[in-house]
mmCIF file of C-alpha atoms in Angstrom:
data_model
loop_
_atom_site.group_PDB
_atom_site.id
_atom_site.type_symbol
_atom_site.label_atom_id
_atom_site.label_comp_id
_atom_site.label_asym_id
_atom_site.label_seq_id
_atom_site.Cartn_x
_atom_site.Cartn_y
_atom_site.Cartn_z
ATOM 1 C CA UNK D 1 -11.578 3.031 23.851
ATOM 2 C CA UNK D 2 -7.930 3.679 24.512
ATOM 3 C CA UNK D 3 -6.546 7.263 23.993
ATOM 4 C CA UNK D 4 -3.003 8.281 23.741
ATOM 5 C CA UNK D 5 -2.444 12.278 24.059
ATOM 6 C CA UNK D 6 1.550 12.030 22.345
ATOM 7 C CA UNK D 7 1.892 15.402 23.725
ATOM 8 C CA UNK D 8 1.757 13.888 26.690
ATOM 9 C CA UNK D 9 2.779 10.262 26.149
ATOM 10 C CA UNK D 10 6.008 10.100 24.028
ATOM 11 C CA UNK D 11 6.214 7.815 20.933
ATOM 12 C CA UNK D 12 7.854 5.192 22.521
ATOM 13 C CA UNK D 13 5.677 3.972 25.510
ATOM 14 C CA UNK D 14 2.854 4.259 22.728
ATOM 15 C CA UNK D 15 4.689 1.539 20.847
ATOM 16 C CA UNK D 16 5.688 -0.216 24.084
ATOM 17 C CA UNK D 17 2.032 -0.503 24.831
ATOM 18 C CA UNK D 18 1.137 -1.900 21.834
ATOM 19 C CA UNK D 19 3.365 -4.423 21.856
ATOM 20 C CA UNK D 20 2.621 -5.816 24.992
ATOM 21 C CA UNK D 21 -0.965 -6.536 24.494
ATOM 22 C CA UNK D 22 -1.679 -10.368 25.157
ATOM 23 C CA UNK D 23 -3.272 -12.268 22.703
ATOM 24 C CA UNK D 24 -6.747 -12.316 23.174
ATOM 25 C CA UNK D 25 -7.070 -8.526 24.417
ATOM 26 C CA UNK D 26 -10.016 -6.747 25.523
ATOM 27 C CA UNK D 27 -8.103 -3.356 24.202
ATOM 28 C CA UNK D 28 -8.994 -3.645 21.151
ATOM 29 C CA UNK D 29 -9.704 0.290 20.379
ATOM 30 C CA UNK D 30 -6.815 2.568 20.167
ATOM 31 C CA UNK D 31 -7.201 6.455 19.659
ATOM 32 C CA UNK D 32 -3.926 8.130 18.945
ATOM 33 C CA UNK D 33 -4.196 12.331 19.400
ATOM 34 C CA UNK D 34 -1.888 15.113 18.830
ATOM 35 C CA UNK D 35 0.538 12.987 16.193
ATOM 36 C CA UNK D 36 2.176 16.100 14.956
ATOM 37 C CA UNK D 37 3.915 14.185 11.936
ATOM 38 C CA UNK D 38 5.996 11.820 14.681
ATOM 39 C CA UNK D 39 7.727 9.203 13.256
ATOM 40 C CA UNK D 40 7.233 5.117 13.200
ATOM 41 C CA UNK D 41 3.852 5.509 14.961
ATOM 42 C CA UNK D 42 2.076 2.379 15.432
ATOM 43 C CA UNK D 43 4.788 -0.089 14.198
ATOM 44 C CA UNK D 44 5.291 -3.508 14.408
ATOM 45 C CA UNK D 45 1.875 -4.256 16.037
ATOM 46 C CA UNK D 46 0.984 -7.819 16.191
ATOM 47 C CA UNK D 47 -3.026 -7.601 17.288
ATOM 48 C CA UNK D 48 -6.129 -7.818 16.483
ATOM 49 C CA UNK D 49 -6.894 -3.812 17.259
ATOM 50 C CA UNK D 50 -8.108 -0.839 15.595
ATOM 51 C CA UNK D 51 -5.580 2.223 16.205
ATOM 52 C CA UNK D 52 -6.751 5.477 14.723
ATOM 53 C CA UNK D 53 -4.542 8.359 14.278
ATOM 54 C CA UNK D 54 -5.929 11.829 14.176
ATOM 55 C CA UNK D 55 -3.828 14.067 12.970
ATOM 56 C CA UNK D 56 -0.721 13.842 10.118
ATOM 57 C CA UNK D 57 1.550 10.843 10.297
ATOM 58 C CA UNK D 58 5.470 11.012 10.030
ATOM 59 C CA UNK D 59 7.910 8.219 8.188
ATOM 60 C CA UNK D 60 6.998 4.565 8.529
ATOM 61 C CA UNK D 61 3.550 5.053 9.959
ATOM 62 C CA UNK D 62 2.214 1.144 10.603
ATOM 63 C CA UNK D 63 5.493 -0.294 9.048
ATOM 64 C CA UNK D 64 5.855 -4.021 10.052
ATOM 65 C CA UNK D 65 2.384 -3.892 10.605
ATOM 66 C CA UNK D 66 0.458 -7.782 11.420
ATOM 67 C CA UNK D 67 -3.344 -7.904 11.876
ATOM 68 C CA UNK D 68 -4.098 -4.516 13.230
ATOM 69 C CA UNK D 69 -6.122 -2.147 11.296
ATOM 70 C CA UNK D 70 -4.392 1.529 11.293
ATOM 71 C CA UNK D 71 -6.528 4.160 10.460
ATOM 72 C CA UNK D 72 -4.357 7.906 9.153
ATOM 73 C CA UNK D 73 -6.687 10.591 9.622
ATOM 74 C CA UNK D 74 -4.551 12.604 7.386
ATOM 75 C CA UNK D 75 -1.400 12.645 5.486
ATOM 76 C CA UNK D 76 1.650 9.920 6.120
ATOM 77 C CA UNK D 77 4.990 10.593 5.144
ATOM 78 C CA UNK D 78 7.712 8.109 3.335
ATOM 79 C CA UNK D 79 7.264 4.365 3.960
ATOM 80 C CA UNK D 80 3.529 4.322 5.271
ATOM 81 C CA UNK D 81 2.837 0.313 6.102
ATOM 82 C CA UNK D 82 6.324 -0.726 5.044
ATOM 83 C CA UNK D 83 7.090 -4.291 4.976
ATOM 84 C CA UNK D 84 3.054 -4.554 6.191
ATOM 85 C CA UNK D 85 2.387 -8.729 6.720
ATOM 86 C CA UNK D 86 -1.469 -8.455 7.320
ATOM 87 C CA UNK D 87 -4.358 -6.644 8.610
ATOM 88 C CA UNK D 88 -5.337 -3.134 7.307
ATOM 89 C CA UNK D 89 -3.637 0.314 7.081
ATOM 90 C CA UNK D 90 -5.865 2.969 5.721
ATOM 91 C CA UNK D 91 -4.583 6.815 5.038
ATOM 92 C CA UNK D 92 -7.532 9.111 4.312
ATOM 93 C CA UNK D 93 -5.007 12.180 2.925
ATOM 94 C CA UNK D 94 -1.957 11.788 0.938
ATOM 95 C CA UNK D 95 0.971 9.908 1.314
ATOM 96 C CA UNK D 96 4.794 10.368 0.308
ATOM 97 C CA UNK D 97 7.078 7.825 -1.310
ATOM 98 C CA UNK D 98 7.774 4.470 -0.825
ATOM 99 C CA UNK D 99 3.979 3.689 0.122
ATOM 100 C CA UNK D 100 3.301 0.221 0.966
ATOM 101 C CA UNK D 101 7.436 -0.950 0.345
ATOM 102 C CA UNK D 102 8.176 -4.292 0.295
ATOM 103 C CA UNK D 103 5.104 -4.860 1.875
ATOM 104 C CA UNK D 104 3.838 -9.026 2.107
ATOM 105 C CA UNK D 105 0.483 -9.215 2.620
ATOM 106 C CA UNK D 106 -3.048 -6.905 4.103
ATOM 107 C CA UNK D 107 -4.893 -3.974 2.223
ATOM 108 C CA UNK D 108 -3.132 -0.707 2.210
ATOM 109 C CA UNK D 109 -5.960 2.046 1.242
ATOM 110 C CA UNK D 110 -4.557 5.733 0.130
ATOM 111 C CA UNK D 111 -7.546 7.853 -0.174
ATOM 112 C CA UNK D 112 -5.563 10.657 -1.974
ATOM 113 C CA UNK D 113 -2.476 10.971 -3.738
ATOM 114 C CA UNK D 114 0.599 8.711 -3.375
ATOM 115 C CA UNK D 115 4.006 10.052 -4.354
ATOM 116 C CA UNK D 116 7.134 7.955 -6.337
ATOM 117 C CA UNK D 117 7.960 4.423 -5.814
ATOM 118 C CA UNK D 118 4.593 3.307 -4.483
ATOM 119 C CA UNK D 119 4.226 -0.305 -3.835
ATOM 120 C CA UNK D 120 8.105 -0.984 -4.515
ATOM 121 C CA UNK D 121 9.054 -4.902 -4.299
ATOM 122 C CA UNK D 122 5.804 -5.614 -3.147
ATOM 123 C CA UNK D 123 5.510 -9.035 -2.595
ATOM 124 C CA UNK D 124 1.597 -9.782 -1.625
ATOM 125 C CA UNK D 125 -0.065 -6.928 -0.709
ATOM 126 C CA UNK D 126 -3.391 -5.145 -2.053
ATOM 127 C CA UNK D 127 -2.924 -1.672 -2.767
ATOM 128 C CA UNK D 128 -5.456 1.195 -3.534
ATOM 129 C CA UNK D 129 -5.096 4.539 -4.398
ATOM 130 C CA UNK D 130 -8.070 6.718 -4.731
ATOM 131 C CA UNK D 131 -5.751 9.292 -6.197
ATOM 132 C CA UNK D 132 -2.736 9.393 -8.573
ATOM 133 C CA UNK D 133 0.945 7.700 -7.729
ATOM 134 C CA UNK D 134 4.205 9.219 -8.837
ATOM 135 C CA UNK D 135 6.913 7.872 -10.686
ATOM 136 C CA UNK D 136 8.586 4.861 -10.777
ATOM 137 C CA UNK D 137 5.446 2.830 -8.787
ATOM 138 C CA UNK D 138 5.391 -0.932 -8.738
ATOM 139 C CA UNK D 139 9.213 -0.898 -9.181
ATOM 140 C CA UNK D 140 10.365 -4.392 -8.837
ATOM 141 C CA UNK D 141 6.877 -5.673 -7.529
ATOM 142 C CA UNK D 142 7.460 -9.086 -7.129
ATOM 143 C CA UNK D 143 3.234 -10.333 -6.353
ATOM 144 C CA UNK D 144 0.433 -8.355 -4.772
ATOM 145 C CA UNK D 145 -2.218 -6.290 -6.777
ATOM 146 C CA UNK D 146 -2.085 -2.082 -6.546
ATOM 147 C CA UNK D 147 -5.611 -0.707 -7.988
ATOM 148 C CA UNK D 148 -4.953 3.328 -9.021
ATOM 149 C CA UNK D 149 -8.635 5.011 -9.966
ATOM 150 C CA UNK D 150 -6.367 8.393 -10.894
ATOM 151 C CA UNK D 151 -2.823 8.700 -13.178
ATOM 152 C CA UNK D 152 0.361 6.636 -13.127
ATOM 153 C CA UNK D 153 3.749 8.273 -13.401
ATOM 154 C CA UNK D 154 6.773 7.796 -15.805
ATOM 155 C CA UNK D 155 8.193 3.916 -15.595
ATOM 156 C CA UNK D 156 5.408 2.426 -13.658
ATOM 157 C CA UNK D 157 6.242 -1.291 -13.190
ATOM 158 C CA UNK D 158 9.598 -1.153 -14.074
ATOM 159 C CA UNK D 159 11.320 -4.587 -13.746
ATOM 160 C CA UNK D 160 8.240 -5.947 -12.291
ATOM 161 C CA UNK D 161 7.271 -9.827 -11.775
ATOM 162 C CA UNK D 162 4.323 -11.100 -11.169
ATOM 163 C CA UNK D 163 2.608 -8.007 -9.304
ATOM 164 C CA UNK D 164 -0.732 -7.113 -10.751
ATOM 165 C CA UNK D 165 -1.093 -3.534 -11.678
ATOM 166 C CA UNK D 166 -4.451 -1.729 -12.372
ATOM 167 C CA UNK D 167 -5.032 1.900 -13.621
ATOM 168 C CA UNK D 168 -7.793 3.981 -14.401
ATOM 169 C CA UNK D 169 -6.233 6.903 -15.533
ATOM 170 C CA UNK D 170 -3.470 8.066 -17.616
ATOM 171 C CA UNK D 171 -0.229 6.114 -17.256
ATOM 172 C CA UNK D 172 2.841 8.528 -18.280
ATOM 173 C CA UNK D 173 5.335 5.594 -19.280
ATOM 174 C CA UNK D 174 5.387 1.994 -18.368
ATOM 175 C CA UNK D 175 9.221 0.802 -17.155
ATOM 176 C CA UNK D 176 11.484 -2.021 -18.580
ATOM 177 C CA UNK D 177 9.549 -5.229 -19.247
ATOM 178 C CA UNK D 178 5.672 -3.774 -18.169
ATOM 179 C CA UNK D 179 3.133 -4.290 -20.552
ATOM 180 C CA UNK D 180 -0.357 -2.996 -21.021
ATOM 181 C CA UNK D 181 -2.542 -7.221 -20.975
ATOM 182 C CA UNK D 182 -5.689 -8.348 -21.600
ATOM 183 C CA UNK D 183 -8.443 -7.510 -18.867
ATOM 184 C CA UNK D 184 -10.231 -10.614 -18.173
ATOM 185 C CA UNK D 185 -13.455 -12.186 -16.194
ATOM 186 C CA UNK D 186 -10.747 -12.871 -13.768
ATOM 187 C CA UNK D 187 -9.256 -9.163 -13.050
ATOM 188 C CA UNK D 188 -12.982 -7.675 -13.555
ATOM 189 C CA UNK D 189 -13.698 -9.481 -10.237
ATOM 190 C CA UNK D 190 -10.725 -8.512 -8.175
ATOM 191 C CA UNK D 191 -11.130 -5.139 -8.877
ATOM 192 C CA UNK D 192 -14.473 -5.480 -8.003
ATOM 193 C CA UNK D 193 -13.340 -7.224 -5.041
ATOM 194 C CA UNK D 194 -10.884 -4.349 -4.002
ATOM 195 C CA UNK D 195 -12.860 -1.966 -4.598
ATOM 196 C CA UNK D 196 -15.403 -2.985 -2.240
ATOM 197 C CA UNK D 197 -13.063 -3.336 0.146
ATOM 198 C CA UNK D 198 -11.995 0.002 -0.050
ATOM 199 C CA UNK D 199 -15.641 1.276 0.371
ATOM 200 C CA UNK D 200 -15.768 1.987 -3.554
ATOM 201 C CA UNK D 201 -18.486 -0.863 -3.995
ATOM 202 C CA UNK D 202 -20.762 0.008 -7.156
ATOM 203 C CA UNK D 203 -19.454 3.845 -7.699
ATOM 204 C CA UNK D 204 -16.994 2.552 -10.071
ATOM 205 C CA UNK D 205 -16.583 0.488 -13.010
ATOM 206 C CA UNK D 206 -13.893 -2.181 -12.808
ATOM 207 C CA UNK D 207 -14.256 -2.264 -16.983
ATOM 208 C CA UNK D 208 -12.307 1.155 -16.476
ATOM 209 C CA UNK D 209 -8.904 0.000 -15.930
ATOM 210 C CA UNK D 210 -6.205 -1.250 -17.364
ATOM 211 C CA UNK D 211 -4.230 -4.115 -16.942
ATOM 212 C CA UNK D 212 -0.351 -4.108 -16.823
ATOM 213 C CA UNK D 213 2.001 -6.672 -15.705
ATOM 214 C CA UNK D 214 5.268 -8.655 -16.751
ATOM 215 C CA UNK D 215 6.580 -9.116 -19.968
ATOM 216 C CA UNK D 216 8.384 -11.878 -18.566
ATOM 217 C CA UNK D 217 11.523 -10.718 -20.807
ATOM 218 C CA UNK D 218 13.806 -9.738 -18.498
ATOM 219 C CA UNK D 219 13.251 -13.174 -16.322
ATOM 220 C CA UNK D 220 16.758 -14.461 -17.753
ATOM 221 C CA UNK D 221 19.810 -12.445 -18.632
ATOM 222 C CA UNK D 222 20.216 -12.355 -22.804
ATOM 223 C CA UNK D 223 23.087 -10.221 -23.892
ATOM 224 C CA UNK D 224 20.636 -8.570 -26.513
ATOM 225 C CA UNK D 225 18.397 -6.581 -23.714
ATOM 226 C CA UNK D 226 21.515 -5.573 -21.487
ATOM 227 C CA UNK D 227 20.683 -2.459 -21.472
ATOM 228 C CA UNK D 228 16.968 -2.569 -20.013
ATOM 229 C CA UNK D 229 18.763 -3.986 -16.814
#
C-alpha cells in the first residue's frame, strides 16, 4: 500500500501522482493521511485503484472521478464526486451540497446525511444516501437513479427528466413536474440491486420506498404552465 502524509506531501504532487500511473499499475492501494478538509483531493483519477482518505474531505473530493474507488473516511464538503464518469466514491460521514453534480456514471455511497441540491443534473449515476438530503435534490436530473433510506427536502426533483428517484422517508415537497409513480417488479429489483451494493443487502425492504420521477409536462413549452418554468 501507498501512503501519502499531506502534511508532508502537498495536494498537488498527490494528484500529480495519481495521474501518472500507467495503465496496468501494480499501485493499486492508495492511503491518503492527515486530509485536514483540503480541497479537490483525489480528482480526475483515471485507474483502476483504491484511494482511501482518512480524515474529513474539502470541496470536490473525487470530482471527475473514472474507475477508481475513493473511499471518505469522514465528512466531504460541496461537490463530493462531481461530474464522477465511473468507478466508486464512497463517504462514510456527511456530505455538503451539490453531492454527486452532474455526475455521468459509477455509485456514489453517502453513509450519512447529504445537504441541498444532491444529485443535481445527474445524468447516469447511482446514488445512495443512508441518511436524509436537503432541499432542492435531483434538481434537473436528467438519468441516473438516487436511493434515500431517510427524508427528502422541499422541491425534490424539480424539473427533473428521466432520473429515477427513490425515498424511504418523508419527502417535504416534490418540485415542478415530479410525481410520486407506481413501484413496480422492475424498481423492487434495482433497489434491491443498490442496496446491495451499498452493503445494505437484506436489512432493508425495497417495498419501503417510493417512487418519483417525471411528469413529463414540462418536456415542451405551453403558455398555460409558464410559470412552473
Amino acid at each position: 500500500m501507498r501512503t501519502i502524509d499531506l502534511a508532508v506531501t502537498g495536494r498537488r504532487a498527490l494528484n500529480a501522482e495519481l495521474h501518472a500511473l500507467p495503465e496496468g499499475t501494480n499501485e493499486t492501494q492508495w492511503r491518503v493521511e492527515n486530509p485536514e478538509g483540503a480541497h479537490a483531493l483525489a480528482v480526475g483519477v483515471d485507474a483502476p485503484i483504491t484511494i482511501e482518505i482518512v480524515g474529513h474531505a474539502g470541496y470536490y473530493c473525487a470530482g471527475m472521478n473514472k474507475q477508481a474507488t475513493v473511499i471518505v473516511s469522514g465528512n466531504a464538503g460541496v461537490g463530493v464526486a462531481e461530474n464522477m464518469m465511473s468507478g466508486k466514491v464512497h463517504v462514510k460521514g456527511d456530505v455538503s451540497q451539490s453531492a454527486g453534480a452532474t455526475a455521468h456514471g459509477g455509485l456514489l455511497v453517502i453513509d450519512g446525511d447529504a445537504s441541498a441540491r444532491c444529485g443535481i443534473s445527474i445524468k447516469g449515476v447511482s446514488i445512495v444516501v443512508k441518511g436524509s438530503i436537503g432541499p432542492m435534490s435531483a434538481f434537473m436530473a436528467q438519468s441516473g437513479t438516487m436511493l434515500v433510506l431517510g427524508d427528502a427536502g422541499d422541491a425534490l426533483g424539480d424539473s427533473i427528466y428521466e432520473a429515477r428517484l427513490y425515498v424511504r422517508g418523508q419527502v417535504k415537497s416534490l418540485g415542478a413536474d415530479c410525481v410520486e409513480k407506481e413501484l413496480r417488479p422492475e424498481h423492487l429489483q434495482e433497489i434491491a440491486d443498490l442496496l446491495a451494493e451499498a452493503g445494505l443487502d437484506g436489512s432493508v425492504n425495497p417495498a419501503d420506498f417510493k417512487r418519483y420521477g417525471s411528469g413529463r409536462s414540462l418536456y415542451n413549452f405551453h403558455v398555460d404552465n409558464a410559470a412552473s418554468y
